[in-house]
Short mmCIF file of C-alpha atoms and ligand atoms in Angstrom, two decimals:
data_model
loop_
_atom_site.label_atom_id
_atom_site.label_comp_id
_atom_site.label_asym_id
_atom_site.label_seq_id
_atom_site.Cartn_x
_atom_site.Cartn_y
_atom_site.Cartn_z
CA UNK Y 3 2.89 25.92 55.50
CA UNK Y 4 1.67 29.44 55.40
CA UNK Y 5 -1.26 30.80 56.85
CA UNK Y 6 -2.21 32.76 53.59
CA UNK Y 7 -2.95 29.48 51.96
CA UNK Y 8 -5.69 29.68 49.05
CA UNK Y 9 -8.97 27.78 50.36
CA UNK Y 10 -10.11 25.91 47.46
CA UNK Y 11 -13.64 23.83 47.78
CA UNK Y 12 -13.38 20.43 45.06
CA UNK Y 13 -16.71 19.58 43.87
CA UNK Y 14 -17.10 16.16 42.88
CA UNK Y 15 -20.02 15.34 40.74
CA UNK Y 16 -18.58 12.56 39.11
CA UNK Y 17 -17.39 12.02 35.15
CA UNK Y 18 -14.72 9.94 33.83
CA UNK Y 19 -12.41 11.32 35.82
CA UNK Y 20 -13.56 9.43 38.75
CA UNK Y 21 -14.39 6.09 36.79
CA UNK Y 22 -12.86 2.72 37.28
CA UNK Y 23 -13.65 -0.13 35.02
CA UNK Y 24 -16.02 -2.25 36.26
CA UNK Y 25 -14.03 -6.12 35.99
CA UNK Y 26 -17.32 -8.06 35.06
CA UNK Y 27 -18.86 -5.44 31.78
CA UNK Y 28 -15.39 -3.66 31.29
CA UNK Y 29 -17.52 -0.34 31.30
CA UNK Y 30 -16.71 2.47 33.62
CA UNK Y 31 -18.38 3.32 36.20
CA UNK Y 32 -18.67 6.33 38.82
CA UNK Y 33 -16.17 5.73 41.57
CA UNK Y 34 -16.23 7.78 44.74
CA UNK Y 35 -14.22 10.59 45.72
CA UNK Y 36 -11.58 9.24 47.99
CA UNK Y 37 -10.30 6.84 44.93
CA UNK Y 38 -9.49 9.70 43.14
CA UNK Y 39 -7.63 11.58 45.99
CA UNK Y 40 -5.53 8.50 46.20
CA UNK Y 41 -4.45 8.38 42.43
CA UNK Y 42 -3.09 12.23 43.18
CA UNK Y 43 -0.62 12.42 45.53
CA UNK Y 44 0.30 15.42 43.91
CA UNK Y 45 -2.18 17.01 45.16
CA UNK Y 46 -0.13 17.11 48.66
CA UNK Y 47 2.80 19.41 46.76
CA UNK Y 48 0.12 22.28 46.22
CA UNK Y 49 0.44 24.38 49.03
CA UNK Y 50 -3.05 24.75 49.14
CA UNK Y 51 -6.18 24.47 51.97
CA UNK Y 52 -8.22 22.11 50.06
CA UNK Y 53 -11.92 20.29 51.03
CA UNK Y 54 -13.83 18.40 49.13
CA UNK Y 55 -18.01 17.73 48.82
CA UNK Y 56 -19.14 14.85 47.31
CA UNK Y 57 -22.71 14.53 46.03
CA UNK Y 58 -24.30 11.08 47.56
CA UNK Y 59 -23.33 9.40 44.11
CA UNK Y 60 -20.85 9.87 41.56
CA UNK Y 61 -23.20 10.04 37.73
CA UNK Y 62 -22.05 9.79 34.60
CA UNK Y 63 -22.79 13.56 33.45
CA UNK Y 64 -25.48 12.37 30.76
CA UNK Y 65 -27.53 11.93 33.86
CA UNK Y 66 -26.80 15.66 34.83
CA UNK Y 67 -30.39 18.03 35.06
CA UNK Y 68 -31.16 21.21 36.90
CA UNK Y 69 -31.50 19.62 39.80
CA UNK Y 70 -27.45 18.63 40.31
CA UNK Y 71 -27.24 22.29 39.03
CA UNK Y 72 -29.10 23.54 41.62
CA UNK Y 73 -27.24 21.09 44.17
CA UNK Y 74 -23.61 22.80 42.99
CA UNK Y 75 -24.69 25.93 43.16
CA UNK Y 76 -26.45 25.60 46.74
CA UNK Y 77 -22.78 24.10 47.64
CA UNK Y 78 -20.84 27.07 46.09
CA UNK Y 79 -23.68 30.03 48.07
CA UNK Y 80 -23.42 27.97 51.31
CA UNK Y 81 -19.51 28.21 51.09
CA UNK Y 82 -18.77 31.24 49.32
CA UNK Y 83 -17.43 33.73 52.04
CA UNK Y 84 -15.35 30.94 52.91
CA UNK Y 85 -13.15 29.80 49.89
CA UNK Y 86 -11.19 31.62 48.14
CA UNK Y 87 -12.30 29.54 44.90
CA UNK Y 88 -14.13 26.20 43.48
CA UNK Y 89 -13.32 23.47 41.22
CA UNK Y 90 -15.84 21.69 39.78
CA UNK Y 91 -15.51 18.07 38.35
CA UNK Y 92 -17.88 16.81 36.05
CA UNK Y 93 -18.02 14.32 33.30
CA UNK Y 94 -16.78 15.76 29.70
CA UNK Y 95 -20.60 15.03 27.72
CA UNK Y 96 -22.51 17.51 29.92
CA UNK Y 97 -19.56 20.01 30.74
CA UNK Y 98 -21.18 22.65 28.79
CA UNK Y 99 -24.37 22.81 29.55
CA UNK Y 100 -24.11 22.74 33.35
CA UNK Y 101 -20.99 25.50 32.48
CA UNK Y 102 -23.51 27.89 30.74
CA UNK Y 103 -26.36 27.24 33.70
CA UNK Y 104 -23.94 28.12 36.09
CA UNK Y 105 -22.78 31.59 34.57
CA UNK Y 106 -26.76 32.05 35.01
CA UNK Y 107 -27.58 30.73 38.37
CA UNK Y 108 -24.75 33.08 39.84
CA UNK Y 109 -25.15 36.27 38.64
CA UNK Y 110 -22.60 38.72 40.28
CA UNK Y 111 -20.20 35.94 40.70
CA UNK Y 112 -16.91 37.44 41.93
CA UNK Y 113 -15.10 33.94 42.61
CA UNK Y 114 -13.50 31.71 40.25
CA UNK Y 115 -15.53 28.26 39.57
CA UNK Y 116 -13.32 26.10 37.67
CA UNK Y 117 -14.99 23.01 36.09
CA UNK Y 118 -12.57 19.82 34.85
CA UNK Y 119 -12.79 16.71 34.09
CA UNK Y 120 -11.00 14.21 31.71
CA UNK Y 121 -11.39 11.71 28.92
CA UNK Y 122 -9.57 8.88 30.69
CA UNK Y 123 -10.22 7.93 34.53
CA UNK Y 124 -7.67 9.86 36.48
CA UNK Y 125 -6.20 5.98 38.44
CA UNK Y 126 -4.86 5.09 34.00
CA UNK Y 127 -1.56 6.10 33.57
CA UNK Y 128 -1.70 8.10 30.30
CA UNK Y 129 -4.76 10.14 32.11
CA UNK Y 130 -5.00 13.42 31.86
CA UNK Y 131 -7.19 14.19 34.62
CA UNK Y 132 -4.45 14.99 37.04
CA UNK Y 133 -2.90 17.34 34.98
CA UNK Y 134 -6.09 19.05 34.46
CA UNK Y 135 -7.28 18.95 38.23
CA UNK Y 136 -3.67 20.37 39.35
CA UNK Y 137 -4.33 22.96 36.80
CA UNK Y 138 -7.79 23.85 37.98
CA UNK Y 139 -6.64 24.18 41.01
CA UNK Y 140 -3.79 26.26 40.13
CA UNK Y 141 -6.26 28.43 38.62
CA UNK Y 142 -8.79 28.79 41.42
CA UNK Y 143 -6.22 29.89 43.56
CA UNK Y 144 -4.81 32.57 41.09
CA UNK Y 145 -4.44 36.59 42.14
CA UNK Y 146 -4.47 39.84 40.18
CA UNK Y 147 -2.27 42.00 41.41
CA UNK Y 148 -4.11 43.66 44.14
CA UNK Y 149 -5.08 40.17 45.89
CA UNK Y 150 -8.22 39.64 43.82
CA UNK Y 151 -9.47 36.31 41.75
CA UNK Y 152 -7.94 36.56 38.81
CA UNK Y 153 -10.87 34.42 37.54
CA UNK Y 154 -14.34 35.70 38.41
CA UNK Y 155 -16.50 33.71 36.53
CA UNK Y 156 -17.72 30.05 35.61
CA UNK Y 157 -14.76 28.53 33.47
CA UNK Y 158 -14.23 25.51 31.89
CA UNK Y 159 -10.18 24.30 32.57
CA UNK Y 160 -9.27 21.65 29.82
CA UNK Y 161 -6.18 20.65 28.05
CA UNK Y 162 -4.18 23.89 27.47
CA UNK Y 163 -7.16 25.82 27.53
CA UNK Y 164 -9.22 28.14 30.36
CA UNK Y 165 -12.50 28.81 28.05
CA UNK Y 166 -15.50 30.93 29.64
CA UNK Y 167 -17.92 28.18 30.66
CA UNK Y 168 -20.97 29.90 28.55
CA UNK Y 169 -18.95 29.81 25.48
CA UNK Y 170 -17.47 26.80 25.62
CA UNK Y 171 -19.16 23.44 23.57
CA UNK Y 172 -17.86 19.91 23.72
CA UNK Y 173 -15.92 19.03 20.37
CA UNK Y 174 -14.23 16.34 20.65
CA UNK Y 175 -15.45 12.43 22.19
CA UNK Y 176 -11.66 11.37 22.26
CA UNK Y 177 -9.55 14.30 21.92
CA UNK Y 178 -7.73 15.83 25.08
CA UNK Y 179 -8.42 18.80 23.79
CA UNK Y 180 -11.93 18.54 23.96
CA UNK Y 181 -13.40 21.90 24.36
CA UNK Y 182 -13.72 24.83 22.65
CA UNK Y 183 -14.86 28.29 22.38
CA UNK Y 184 -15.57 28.86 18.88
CA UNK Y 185 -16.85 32.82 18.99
CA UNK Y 186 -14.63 34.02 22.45
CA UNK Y 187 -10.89 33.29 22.65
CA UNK Y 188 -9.55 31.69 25.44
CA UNK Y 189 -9.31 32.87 28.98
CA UNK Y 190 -6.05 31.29 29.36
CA UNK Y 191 -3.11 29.32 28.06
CA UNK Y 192 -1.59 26.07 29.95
CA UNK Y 193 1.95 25.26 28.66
CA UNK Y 194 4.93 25.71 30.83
CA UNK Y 195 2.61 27.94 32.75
CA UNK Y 196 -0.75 29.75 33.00
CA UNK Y 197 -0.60 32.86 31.06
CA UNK Y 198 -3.91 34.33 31.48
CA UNK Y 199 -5.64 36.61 28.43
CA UNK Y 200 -6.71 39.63 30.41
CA UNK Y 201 -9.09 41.51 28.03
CA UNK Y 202 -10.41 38.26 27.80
CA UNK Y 203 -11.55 38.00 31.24
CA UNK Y 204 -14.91 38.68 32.67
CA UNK Y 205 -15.34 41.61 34.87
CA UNK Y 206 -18.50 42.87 36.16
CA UNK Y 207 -19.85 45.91 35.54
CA UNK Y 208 -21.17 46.46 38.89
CA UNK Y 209 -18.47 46.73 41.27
CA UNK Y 210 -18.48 44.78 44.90
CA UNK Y 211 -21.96 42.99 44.05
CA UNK Y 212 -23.00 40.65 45.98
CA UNK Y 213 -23.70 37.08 44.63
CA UNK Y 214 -26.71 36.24 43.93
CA UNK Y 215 -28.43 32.85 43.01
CA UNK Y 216 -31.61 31.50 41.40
CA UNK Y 217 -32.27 27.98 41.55
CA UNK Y 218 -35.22 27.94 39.69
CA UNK Y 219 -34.67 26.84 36.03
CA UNK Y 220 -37.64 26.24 33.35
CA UNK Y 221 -37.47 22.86 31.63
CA UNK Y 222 -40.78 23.76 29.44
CA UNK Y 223 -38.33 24.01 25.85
CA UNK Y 224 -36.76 22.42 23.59
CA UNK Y 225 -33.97 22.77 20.92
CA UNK Y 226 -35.22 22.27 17.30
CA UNK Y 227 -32.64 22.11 14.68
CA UNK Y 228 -33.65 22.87 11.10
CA UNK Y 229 -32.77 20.64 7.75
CA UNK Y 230 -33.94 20.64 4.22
CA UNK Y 231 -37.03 18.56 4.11
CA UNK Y 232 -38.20 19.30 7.54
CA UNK Y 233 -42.00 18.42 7.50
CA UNK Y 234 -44.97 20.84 9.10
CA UNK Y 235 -46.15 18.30 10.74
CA UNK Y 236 -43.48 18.10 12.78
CA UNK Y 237 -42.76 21.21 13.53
CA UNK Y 238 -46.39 22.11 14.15
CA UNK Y 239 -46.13 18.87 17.14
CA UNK Y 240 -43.18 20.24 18.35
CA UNK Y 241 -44.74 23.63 18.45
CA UNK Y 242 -48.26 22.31 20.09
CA UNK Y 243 -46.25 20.41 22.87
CA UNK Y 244 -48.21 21.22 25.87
CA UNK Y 245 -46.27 23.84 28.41
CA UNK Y 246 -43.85 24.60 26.05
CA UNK Y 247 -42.86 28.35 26.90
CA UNK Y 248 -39.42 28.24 24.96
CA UNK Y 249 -38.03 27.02 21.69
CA UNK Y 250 -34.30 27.65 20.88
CA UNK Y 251 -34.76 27.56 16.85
CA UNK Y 252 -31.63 26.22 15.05
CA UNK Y 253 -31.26 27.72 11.87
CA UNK Y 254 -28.70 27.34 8.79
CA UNK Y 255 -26.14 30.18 8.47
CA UNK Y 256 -26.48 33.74 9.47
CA UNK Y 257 -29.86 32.44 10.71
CA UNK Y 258 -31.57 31.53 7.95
CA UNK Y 259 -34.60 29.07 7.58
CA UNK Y 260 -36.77 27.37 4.67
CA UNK Y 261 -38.91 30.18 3.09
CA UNK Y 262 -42.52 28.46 3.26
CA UNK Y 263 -44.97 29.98 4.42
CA UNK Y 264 -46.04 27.18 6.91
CA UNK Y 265 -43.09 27.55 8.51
CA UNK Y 266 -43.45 31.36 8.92
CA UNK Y 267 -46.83 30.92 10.21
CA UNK Y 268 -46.67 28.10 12.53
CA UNK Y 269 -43.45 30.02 14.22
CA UNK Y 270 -45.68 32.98 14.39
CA UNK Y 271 -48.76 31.12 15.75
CA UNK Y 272 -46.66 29.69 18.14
CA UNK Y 273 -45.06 33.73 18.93
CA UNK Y 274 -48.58 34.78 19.08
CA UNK Y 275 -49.32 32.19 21.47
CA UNK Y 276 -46.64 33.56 24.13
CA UNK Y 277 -44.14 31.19 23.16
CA UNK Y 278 -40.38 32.79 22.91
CA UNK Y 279 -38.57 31.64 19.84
CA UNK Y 280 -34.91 32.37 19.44
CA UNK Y 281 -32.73 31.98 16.22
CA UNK Y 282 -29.08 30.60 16.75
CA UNK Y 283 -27.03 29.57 14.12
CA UNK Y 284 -26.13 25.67 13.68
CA UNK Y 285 -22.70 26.83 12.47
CA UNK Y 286 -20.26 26.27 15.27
CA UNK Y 287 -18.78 29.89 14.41
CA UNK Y 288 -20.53 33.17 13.53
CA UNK Y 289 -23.51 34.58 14.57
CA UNK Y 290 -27.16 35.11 13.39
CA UNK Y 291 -27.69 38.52 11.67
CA UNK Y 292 -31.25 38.52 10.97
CA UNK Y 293 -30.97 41.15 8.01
CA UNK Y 294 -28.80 39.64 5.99
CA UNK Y 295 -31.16 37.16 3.88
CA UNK Y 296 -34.76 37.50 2.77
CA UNK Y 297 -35.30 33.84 4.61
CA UNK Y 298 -33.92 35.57 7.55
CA UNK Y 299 -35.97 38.00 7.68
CA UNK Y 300 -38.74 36.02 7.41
CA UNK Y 301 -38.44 34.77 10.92
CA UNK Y 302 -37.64 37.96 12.39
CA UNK Y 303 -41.67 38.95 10.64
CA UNK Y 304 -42.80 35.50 12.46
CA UNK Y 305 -41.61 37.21 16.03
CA UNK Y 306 -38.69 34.86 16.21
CA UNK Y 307 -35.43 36.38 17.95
CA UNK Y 308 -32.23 36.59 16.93
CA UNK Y 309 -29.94 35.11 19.88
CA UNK Y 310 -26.45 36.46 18.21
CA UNK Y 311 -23.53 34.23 18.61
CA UNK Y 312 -24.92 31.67 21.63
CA UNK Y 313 -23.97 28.30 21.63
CA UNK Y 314 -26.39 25.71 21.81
CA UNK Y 315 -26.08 24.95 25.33
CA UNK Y 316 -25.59 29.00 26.23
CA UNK Y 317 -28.85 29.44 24.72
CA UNK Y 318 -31.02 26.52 25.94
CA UNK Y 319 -29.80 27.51 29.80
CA UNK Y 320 -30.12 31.09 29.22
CA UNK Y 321 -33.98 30.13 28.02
CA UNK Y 322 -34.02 28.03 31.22
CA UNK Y 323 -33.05 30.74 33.92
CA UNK Y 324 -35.01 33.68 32.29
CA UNK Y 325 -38.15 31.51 32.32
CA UNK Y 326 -37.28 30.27 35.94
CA UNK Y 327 -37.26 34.35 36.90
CA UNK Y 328 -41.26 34.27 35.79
CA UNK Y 329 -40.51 36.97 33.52
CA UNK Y 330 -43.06 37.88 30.90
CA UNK Y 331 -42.70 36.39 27.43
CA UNK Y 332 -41.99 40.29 26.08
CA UNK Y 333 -39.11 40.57 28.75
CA UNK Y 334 -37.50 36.73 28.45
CA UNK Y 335 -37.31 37.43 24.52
CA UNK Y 336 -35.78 40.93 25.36
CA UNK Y 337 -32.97 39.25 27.61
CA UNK Y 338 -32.50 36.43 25.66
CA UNK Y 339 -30.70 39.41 23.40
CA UNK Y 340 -28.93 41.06 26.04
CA UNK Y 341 -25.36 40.32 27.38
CA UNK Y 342 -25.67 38.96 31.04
CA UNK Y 343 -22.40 37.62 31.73
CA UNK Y 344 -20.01 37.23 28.85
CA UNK Y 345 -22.36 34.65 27.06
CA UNK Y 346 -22.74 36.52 23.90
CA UNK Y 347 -20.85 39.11 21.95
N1 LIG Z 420 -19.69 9.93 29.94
C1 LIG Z 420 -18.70 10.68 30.67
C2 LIG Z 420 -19.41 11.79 31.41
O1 LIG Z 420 -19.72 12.79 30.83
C3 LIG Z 420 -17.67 11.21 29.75
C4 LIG Z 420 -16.57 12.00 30.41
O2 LIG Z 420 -16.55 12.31 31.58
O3 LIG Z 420 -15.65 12.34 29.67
O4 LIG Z 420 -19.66 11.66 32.58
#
């Protein structure tokens, strides 16, 4: 064994991966962390210092909130001088969205954080959870060629894939492949082995930052997707919900929305009222560009922002974090515009 050996920290938040069937419902169920060490003994080949926290219980990742975010990132802060990288795992339906809050919550990030998980529990034998763990691992251990991370950034490992975390949706309920990043390309190919996409790679512009980390997240939004027939009264309720600071509009094409004039006004009402608005296209590829259409512009009159090529979950975490920095409405909707870590193009 050398003494060099990467120092990897596995966080286990639970997820498929971890599940056994339960004998009585046949569901699965959260299983804890030393089951799934013991369905790896590959694990032992890597020649690689690896620990492991384990949050009190394994949860199904539709139970994930900002509070298990803040509980990973505390984990990663407390141990970051200390390991050379981090691998996340974390059920598939959530993988996202806690992806996209963590590119937020640690700004400056110079370590990769690797999130997996899988779509059958890794103790099946057609699973391809350890496959994608190994990987992970692999990947949180890898080097440039001056000693550094090769990954410096939140990342979501899956498949054949490395996609940037805030990029990346879920697209698939039974596919292996079941992420993608529809408006970035990939950070990295898996086949016979990892060829990384350099360009692709997210490096910061300020050199030897610190990290630094905000726990605080703002749960006073919502997402509201457009369709034809939408009613006012709805979106006026939505609109009126009381505390509501954020709204992450989801519009049809290049950003485009119904051209009534309720729906102008109530968005701008709602503006006027300090609440930031931000247009992202429902199309899973493209971006908004406000200009394009007359109904486009319409919303861009109302006060409503264009948020570019986000994803849905980018978007609703980005709205989350600025909010949680008590920023002024003027300066969230600014931000929510600006490139903060590879989230938008
Ligand atoms: N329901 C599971 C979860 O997200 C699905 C998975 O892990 O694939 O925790």
């Amino acid at each position: 064994m050398s003494e060099n050996r990467p120092k990897i920290l596995m966080i286990y938040t639970g997820g498929t991966i971890g599940m056994k069937e339960n004998p009585e419902t046949k569901a699965l169920e959260p299983f804890d962390f030393n089951h799934l060490l013991d369905n790896v003994p590959k694990l032992k080949m890597l020649d690689y210092d690896i620990s492991h926290h384990q949050f009190g219980r394994p949860i199904d990742s539709s139970d994930m909130d900002p509070r298990h975010w803040g509980k990973i990132v505390k984990v990663i802060e407390e141990n970051y001088r200390d390991f050379d990288g981090f691998v996340v795992l974390h059920g598939t339906d959530t993988m996202a969205y806690t992806a996209s809050a963590l590119s937020f919550m640690l700004q400056q990030l110079s370590k990769p954080v690797i999130i997996t998980g899988s779509q059958l529990p890794i103790g099946e034998v057609r699973t391809d959870g350890e496959e994608n763990l190994i990987t992970a691992l692999q990947i949180a251990a890898a080097k440039d060629g001056d000693g550094r991370p090769m990954v410096r950034e939140v990342a979501i490992l899956f498949e054949n894939f490395l996609w940037r975390g805030n990029r990346s949706t879920k697209r698939s309920s039974d596919n292996f492949d079941a992420f993608r990043s529809n408006n970035y390309p990939e950070l990295a190919k898996i086949g016979l082995g990892i060829t990384f996409n350099k360009e692709a790679l997210w490096r910061s512009p300020v050199k030897d930052s610190p990290l630094v980390v905000q726990y605080a997240m703002d749960t006073n939004v919502v997402c509201l997707d457009l369709f034809p027939g939408i009613q006012e009264n709805v979106v006026r309720h939505i609109l009126s919900t009381p505390g509501l600071k954020g709204v992450i509009l989801k519009t049809f094409g290049a950003g485009n929305a119904p051209g009534e004039k309720w729906l102008s006004e109530a968005l701008k009402e709602a503006v006027d009222r300090g609440i930031v608005i931000v247009n992202i296209t429902q199309c899973p590829n493209g971006e908004v560009v406000p200009h394009r259409y007359r109904n486009g512009l319409g919303l861009t009159r109302a006060g409503v922002v264009p948020g570019h090529d986000l994803t849905s979950e980018a978007a609703i975490t980005k709205l989350m974090y600025l909010l949680g920095r008590g920023l002024s409405n003027k300066e969230v909707a600014h931000y929510m515009q600006c490139n903060l870590c590879g989230e938008m193009s």
